[in-house]
């Protein structure tokens, strides 16, 4: 069942636990989606050797053409509006965009608000 709602899953064994945990975490951070780890009781009690290197995940580069197209289209839509409101939620935080969001709000004349899941994101 977890395959339908997660980006990555693993059944941990004493031999693969450290590698599989890192793999699932890397996928979760890359895809910004949940992961699933099945941790049997015997594996939970087994000794583990920590990986030699810390888990590093490089953010995927943005598609510049897609970004430019979005910005152009959004600007065209917003240009003709008398009043603009911005609704932010937890995804701004999940993608690490709080600072960018606050800067955009400060630079543009709009009314920011956040929903129950994103309380405090804009302010």
mmCIF file with all atom_site columns, C-alpha atoms in Angstrom:
data_model
loop_
_atom_site.group_PDB
_atom_site.id
_atom_site.type_symbol
_atom_site.label_atom_id
_atom_site.label_alt_id
_atom_site.label_comp_id
_atom_site.label_asym_id
_atom_site.label_entity_id
_atom_site.label_seq_id
_atom_site.pdbx_PDB_ins_code
_atom_site.Cartn_x
_atom_site.Cartn_y
_atom_site.Cartn_z
_atom_site.occupancy
_atom_site.B_iso_or_equiv
_atom_site.pdbx_formal_charge
_atom_site.auth_seq_id
_atom_site.auth_comp_id
_atom_site.auth_asym_id
_atom_site.auth_atom_id
_atom_site.pdbx_PDB_model_num
ATOM 1   C CA . UNK A 1 1   ? 0.000  0.000  0.000   1.00 0.00 ? 1   UNK A CA 1
ATOM 2   C CA . UNK A 1 2   ? 2.830  2.429  0.750   1.00 0.00 ? 2   UNK A CA 1
ATOM 3   C CA . UNK A 1 3   ? 3.916  2.380  -2.904  1.00 0.00 ? 3   UNK A CA 1
ATOM 4   C CA . UNK A 1 4   ? 0.808  4.338  -3.887  1.00 0.00 ? 4   UNK A CA 1
ATOM 5   C CA . UNK A 1 5   ? 1.576  7.313  -1.631  1.00 0.00 ? 5   UNK A CA 1
ATOM 6   C CA . UNK A 1 6   ? 5.364  7.331  -1.284  1.00 0.00 ? 6   UNK A CA 1
ATOM 7   C CA . UNK A 1 7   ? 8.261  8.054  -3.594  1.00 0.00 ? 7   UNK A CA 1
ATOM 8   C CA . UNK A 1 8   ? 10.463 5.325  -2.138  1.00 0.00 ? 8   UNK A CA 1
ATOM 9   C CA . UNK A 1 9   ? 10.173 2.296  0.140   1.00 0.00 ? 9   UNK A CA 1
ATOM 10  C CA . UNK A 1 10  ? 12.551 -0.168 1.777   1.00 0.00 ? 10  UNK A CA 1
ATOM 11  C CA . UNK A 1 11  ? 12.374 -3.354 3.820   1.00 0.00 ? 11  UNK A CA 1
ATOM 12  C CA . UNK A 1 12  ? 15.364 -3.036 6.130   1.00 0.00 ? 12  UNK A CA 1
ATOM 13  C CA . UNK A 1 13  ? 17.683 -5.905 6.989   1.00 0.00 ? 13  UNK A CA 1
ATOM 14  C CA . UNK A 1 14  ? 20.752 -5.886 9.205   1.00 0.00 ? 14  UNK A CA 1
ATOM 15  C CA . UNK A 1 15  ? 22.901 -5.878 6.066   1.00 0.00 ? 15  UNK A CA 1
ATOM 16  C CA . UNK A 1 16  ? 21.162 -3.119 4.108   1.00 0.00 ? 16  UNK A CA 1
ATOM 17  C CA . UNK A 1 17  ? 19.656 -0.817 6.758   1.00 0.00 ? 17  UNK A CA 1
ATOM 18  C CA . UNK A 1 18  ? 22.112 2.090  6.593   1.00 0.00 ? 18  UNK A CA 1
ATOM 19  C CA . UNK A 1 19  ? 22.269 2.140  2.797   1.00 0.00 ? 19  UNK A CA 1
ATOM 20  C CA . UNK A 1 20  ? 18.498 1.808  2.362   1.00 0.00 ? 20  UNK A CA 1
ATOM 21  C CA . UNK A 1 21  ? 17.692 4.468  4.959   1.00 0.00 ? 21  UNK A CA 1
ATOM 22  C CA . UNK A 1 22  ? 19.977 6.913  3.133   1.00 0.00 ? 22  UNK A CA 1
ATOM 23  C CA . UNK A 1 23  ? 18.448 5.971  -0.232  1.00 0.00 ? 23  UNK A CA 1
ATOM 24  C CA . UNK A 1 24  ? 14.887 6.541  0.967   1.00 0.00 ? 24  UNK A CA 1
ATOM 25  C CA . UNK A 1 25  ? 15.821 9.812  2.705   1.00 0.00 ? 25  UNK A CA 1
ATOM 26  C CA . UNK A 1 26  ? 17.601 11.032 -0.449  1.00 0.00 ? 26  UNK A CA 1
ATOM 27  C CA . UNK A 1 27  ? 14.524 10.241 -2.558  1.00 0.00 ? 27  UNK A CA 1
ATOM 28  C CA . UNK A 1 28  ? 12.238 11.988 -0.049  1.00 0.00 ? 28  UNK A CA 1
ATOM 29  C CA . UNK A 1 29  ? 14.375 15.125 -0.052  1.00 0.00 ? 29  UNK A CA 1
ATOM 30  C CA . UNK A 1 30  ? 14.724 15.121 -3.836  1.00 0.00 ? 30  UNK A CA 1
ATOM 31  C CA . UNK A 1 31  ? 11.042 14.537 -4.644  1.00 0.00 ? 31  UNK A CA 1
ATOM 32  C CA . UNK A 1 32  ? 9.549  16.318 -1.600  1.00 0.00 ? 32  UNK A CA 1
ATOM 33  C CA . UNK A 1 33  ? 7.293  13.335 -0.963  1.00 0.00 ? 33  UNK A CA 1
ATOM 34  C CA . UNK A 1 34  ? 6.950  10.823 1.878   1.00 0.00 ? 34  UNK A CA 1
ATOM 35  C CA . UNK A 1 35  ? 8.945  7.626  2.075   1.00 0.00 ? 35  UNK A CA 1
ATOM 36  C CA . UNK A 1 36  ? 8.339  4.346  3.895   1.00 0.00 ? 36  UNK A CA 1
ATOM 37  C CA . UNK A 1 37  ? 10.762 2.221  5.912   1.00 0.00 ? 37  UNK A CA 1
ATOM 38  C CA . UNK A 1 38  ? 9.751  -1.231 7.186   1.00 0.00 ? 38  UNK A CA 1
ATOM 39  C CA . UNK A 1 39  ? 11.877 -1.881 10.274  1.00 0.00 ? 39  UNK A CA 1
ATOM 40  C CA . UNK A 1 40  ? 11.507 -5.427 11.625  1.00 0.00 ? 40  UNK A CA 1
ATOM 41  C CA . UNK A 1 41  ? 12.064 -5.829 15.384  1.00 0.00 ? 41  UNK A CA 1
ATOM 42  C CA . UNK A 1 42  ? 15.185 -7.991 14.969  1.00 0.00 ? 42  UNK A CA 1
ATOM 43  C CA . UNK A 1 43  ? 16.786 -5.379 12.712  1.00 0.00 ? 43  UNK A CA 1
ATOM 44  C CA . UNK A 1 44  ? 15.936 -2.606 15.189  1.00 0.00 ? 44  UNK A CA 1
ATOM 45  C CA . UNK A 1 45  ? 18.009 -4.444 17.812  1.00 0.00 ? 45  UNK A CA 1
ATOM 46  C CA . UNK A 1 46  ? 20.946 -5.166 15.484  1.00 0.00 ? 46  UNK A CA 1
ATOM 47  C CA . UNK A 1 47  ? 24.122 -3.092 15.615  1.00 0.00 ? 47  UNK A CA 1
ATOM 48  C CA . UNK A 1 48  ? 24.629 -0.712 12.712  1.00 0.00 ? 48  UNK A CA 1
ATOM 49  C CA . UNK A 1 49  ? 27.712 0.897  11.240  1.00 0.00 ? 49  UNK A CA 1
ATOM 50  C CA . UNK A 1 50  ? 27.227 4.561  10.447  1.00 0.00 ? 50  UNK A CA 1
ATOM 51  C CA . UNK A 1 51  ? 27.962 5.620  6.859   1.00 0.00 ? 51  UNK A CA 1
ATOM 52  C CA . UNK A 1 52  ? 31.410 7.141  6.323   1.00 0.00 ? 52  UNK A CA 1
ATOM 53  C CA . UNK A 1 53  ? 29.965 10.234 4.640   1.00 0.00 ? 53  UNK A CA 1
ATOM 54  C CA . UNK A 1 54  ? 27.027 12.418 5.681   1.00 0.00 ? 54  UNK A CA 1
ATOM 55  C CA . UNK A 1 55  ? 23.906 12.298 3.550   1.00 0.00 ? 55  UNK A CA 1
ATOM 56  C CA . UNK A 1 56  ? 24.181 15.049 0.939   1.00 0.00 ? 56  UNK A CA 1
ATOM 57  C CA . UNK A 1 57  ? 21.368 15.911 -1.422  1.00 0.00 ? 57  UNK A CA 1
ATOM 58  C CA . UNK A 1 58  ? 21.955 18.521 -4.088  1.00 0.00 ? 58  UNK A CA 1
ATOM 59  C CA . UNK A 1 59  ? 18.828 20.371 -5.194  1.00 0.00 ? 59  UNK A CA 1
ATOM 60  C CA . UNK A 1 60  ? 17.825 19.705 -8.766  1.00 0.00 ? 60  UNK A CA 1
ATOM 61  C CA . UNK A 1 61  ? 18.445 22.716 -11.017 1.00 0.00 ? 61  UNK A CA 1
ATOM 62  C CA . UNK A 1 62  ? 15.361 24.571 -12.190 1.00 0.00 ? 62  UNK A CA 1
ATOM 63  C CA . UNK A 1 63  ? 14.390 24.356 -15.836 1.00 0.00 ? 63  UNK A CA 1
ATOM 64  C CA . UNK A 1 64  ? 15.166 27.946 -16.877 1.00 0.00 ? 64  UNK A CA 1
ATOM 65  C CA . UNK A 1 65  ? 12.827 27.890 -19.896 1.00 0.00 ? 65  UNK A CA 1
ATOM 66  C CA . UNK A 1 66  ? 9.935  26.591 -17.829 1.00 0.00 ? 66  UNK A CA 1
ATOM 67  C CA . UNK A 1 67  ? 10.618 29.137 -15.073 1.00 0.00 ? 67  UNK A CA 1
ATOM 68  C CA . UNK A 1 68  ? 10.823 32.035 -17.545 1.00 0.00 ? 68  UNK A CA 1
ATOM 69  C CA . UNK A 1 69  ? 7.585  30.927 -19.204 1.00 0.00 ? 69  UNK A CA 1
ATOM 70  C CA . UNK A 1 70  ? 5.801  30.745 -15.870 1.00 0.00 ? 70  UNK A CA 1
ATOM 71  C CA . UNK A 1 71  ? 7.080  34.181 -14.776 1.00 0.00 ? 71  UNK A CA 1
ATOM 72  C CA . UNK A 1 72  ? 6.006  35.754 -18.064 1.00 0.00 ? 72  UNK A CA 1
ATOM 73  C CA . UNK A 1 73  ? 2.536  34.218 -17.914 1.00 0.00 ? 73  UNK A CA 1
ATOM 74  C CA . UNK A 1 74  ? 2.028  35.093 -14.222 1.00 0.00 ? 74  UNK A CA 1
ATOM 75  C CA . UNK A 1 75  ? 3.205  38.675 -14.817 1.00 0.00 ? 75  UNK A CA 1
ATOM 76  C CA . UNK A 1 76  ? 0.737  39.056 -17.662 1.00 0.00 ? 76  UNK A CA 1
ATOM 77  C CA . UNK A 1 77  ? -2.126 37.805 -15.491 1.00 0.00 ? 77  UNK A CA 1
ATOM 78  C CA . UNK A 1 78  ? -1.167 39.967 -12.508 1.00 0.00 ? 78  UNK A CA 1
ATOM 79  C CA . UNK A 1 79  ? -0.480 43.129 -14.509 1.00 0.00 ? 79  UNK A CA 1
ATOM 80  C CA . UNK A 1 80  ? -4.164 43.673 -15.246 1.00 0.00 ? 80  UNK A CA 1
ATOM 81  C CA . UNK A 1 81  ? -5.314 43.163 -11.649 1.00 0.00 ? 81  UNK A CA 1
ATOM 82  C CA . UNK A 1 82  ? -6.242 46.010 -9.321  1.00 0.00 ? 82  UNK A CA 1
ATOM 83  C CA . UNK A 1 83  ? -5.709 44.014 -6.123  1.00 0.00 ? 83  UNK A CA 1
ATOM 84  C CA . UNK A 1 84  ? -3.618 40.900 -5.633  1.00 0.00 ? 84  UNK A CA 1
ATOM 85  C CA . UNK A 1 85  ? -3.801 38.425 -2.747  1.00 0.00 ? 85  UNK A CA 1
ATOM 86  C CA . UNK A 1 86  ? -1.272 35.692 -2.061  1.00 0.00 ? 86  UNK A CA 1
ATOM 87  C CA . UNK A 1 87  ? -2.238 32.502 -0.215  1.00 0.00 ? 87  UNK A CA 1
ATOM 88  C CA . UNK A 1 88  ? 0.751  30.557 1.088   1.00 0.00 ? 88  UNK A CA 1
ATOM 89  C CA . UNK A 1 89  ? 0.723  27.133 2.693   1.00 0.00 ? 89  UNK A CA 1
ATOM 90  C CA . UNK A 1 90  ? 3.158  24.563 4.065   1.00 0.00 ? 90  UNK A CA 1
ATOM 91  C CA . UNK A 1 91  ? 4.612  23.826 0.628   1.00 0.00 ? 91  UNK A CA 1
ATOM 92  C CA . UNK A 1 92  ? 6.496  27.128 0.716   1.00 0.00 ? 92  UNK A CA 1
ATOM 93  C CA . UNK A 1 93  ? 8.300  25.850 3.795   1.00 0.00 ? 93  UNK A CA 1
ATOM 94  C CA . UNK A 1 94  ? 8.735  22.320 2.419   1.00 0.00 ? 94  UNK A CA 1
ATOM 95  C CA . UNK A 1 95  ? 10.524 23.725 -0.628  1.00 0.00 ? 95  UNK A CA 1
ATOM 96  C CA . UNK A 1 96  ? 12.557 26.210 1.456   1.00 0.00 ? 96  UNK A CA 1
ATOM 97  C CA . UNK A 1 97  ? 10.955 29.269 -0.122  1.00 0.00 ? 97  UNK A CA 1
ATOM 98  C CA . UNK A 1 98  ? 9.939  31.315 2.938   1.00 0.00 ? 98  UNK A CA 1
ATOM 99  C CA . UNK A 1 99  ? 12.600 33.989 2.367   1.00 0.00 ? 99  UNK A CA 1
ATOM 100 C CA . UNK A 1 100 ? 11.827 34.224 -1.360  1.00 0.00 ? 100 UNK A CA 1
ATOM 101 C CA . UNK A 1 101 ? 8.121  34.471 -0.595  1.00 0.00 ? 101 UNK A CA 1
ATOM 102 C CA . UNK A 1 102 ? 8.630  37.260 1.959   1.00 0.00 ? 102 UNK A CA 1
ATOM 103 C CA . UNK A 1 103 ? 10.870 39.184 -0.444  1.00 0.00 ? 103 UNK A CA 1
ATOM 104 C CA . UNK A 1 104 ? 8.280  38.884 -3.220  1.00 0.00 ? 104 UNK A CA 1
ATOM 105 C CA . UNK A 1 105 ? 5.501  40.113 -0.916  1.00 0.00 ? 105 UNK A CA 1
ATOM 106 C CA . UNK A 1 106 ? 7.647  43.082 0.186   1.00 0.00 ? 106 UNK A CA 1
ATOM 107 C CA . UNK A 1 107 ? 8.450  43.994 -3.431  1.00 0.00 ? 107 UNK A CA 1
ATOM 108 C CA . UNK A 1 108 ? 4.923  43.615 -4.827  1.00 0.00 ? 108 UNK A CA 1
ATOM 109 C CA . UNK A 1 109 ? 1.743  45.261 -3.681  1.00 0.00 ? 109 UNK A CA 1
ATOM 110 C CA . UNK A 1 110 ? -0.251 42.274 -2.502  1.00 0.00 ? 110 UNK A CA 1
ATOM 111 C CA . UNK A 1 111 ? -2.090 41.055 0.557   1.00 0.00 ? 111 UNK A CA 1
ATOM 112 C CA . UNK A 1 112 ? -0.423 37.959 1.973   1.00 0.00 ? 112 UNK A CA 1
ATOM 113 C CA . UNK A 1 113 ? -2.197 35.365 4.069   1.00 0.00 ? 113 UNK A CA 1
ATOM 114 C CA . UNK A 1 114 ? -1.553 31.774 4.980   1.00 0.00 ? 114 UNK A CA 1
ATOM 115 C CA . UNK A 1 115 ? -3.815 28.825 5.580   1.00 0.00 ? 115 UNK A CA 1
ATOM 116 C CA . UNK A 1 116 ? -3.993 26.677 8.713   1.00 0.00 ? 116 UNK A CA 1
ATOM 117 C CA . UNK A 1 117 ? -1.185 24.412 7.491   1.00 0.00 ? 117 UNK A CA 1
ATOM 118 C CA . UNK A 1 118 ? 1.135  27.292 6.648   1.00 0.00 ? 118 UNK A CA 1
ATOM 119 C CA . UNK A 1 119 ? 0.684  29.539 9.672   1.00 0.00 ? 119 UNK A CA 1
ATOM 120 C CA . UNK A 1 120 ? 3.477  32.083 9.951   1.00 0.00 ? 120 UNK A CA 1
ATOM 121 C CA . UNK A 1 121 ? 5.007  31.304 6.553   1.00 0.00 ? 121 UNK A CA 1
ATOM 122 C CA . UNK A 1 122 ? 4.542  34.822 5.190   1.00 0.00 ? 122 UNK A CA 1
ATOM 123 C CA . UNK A 1 123 ? 4.917  36.883 8.369   1.00 0.00 ? 123 UNK A CA 1
#
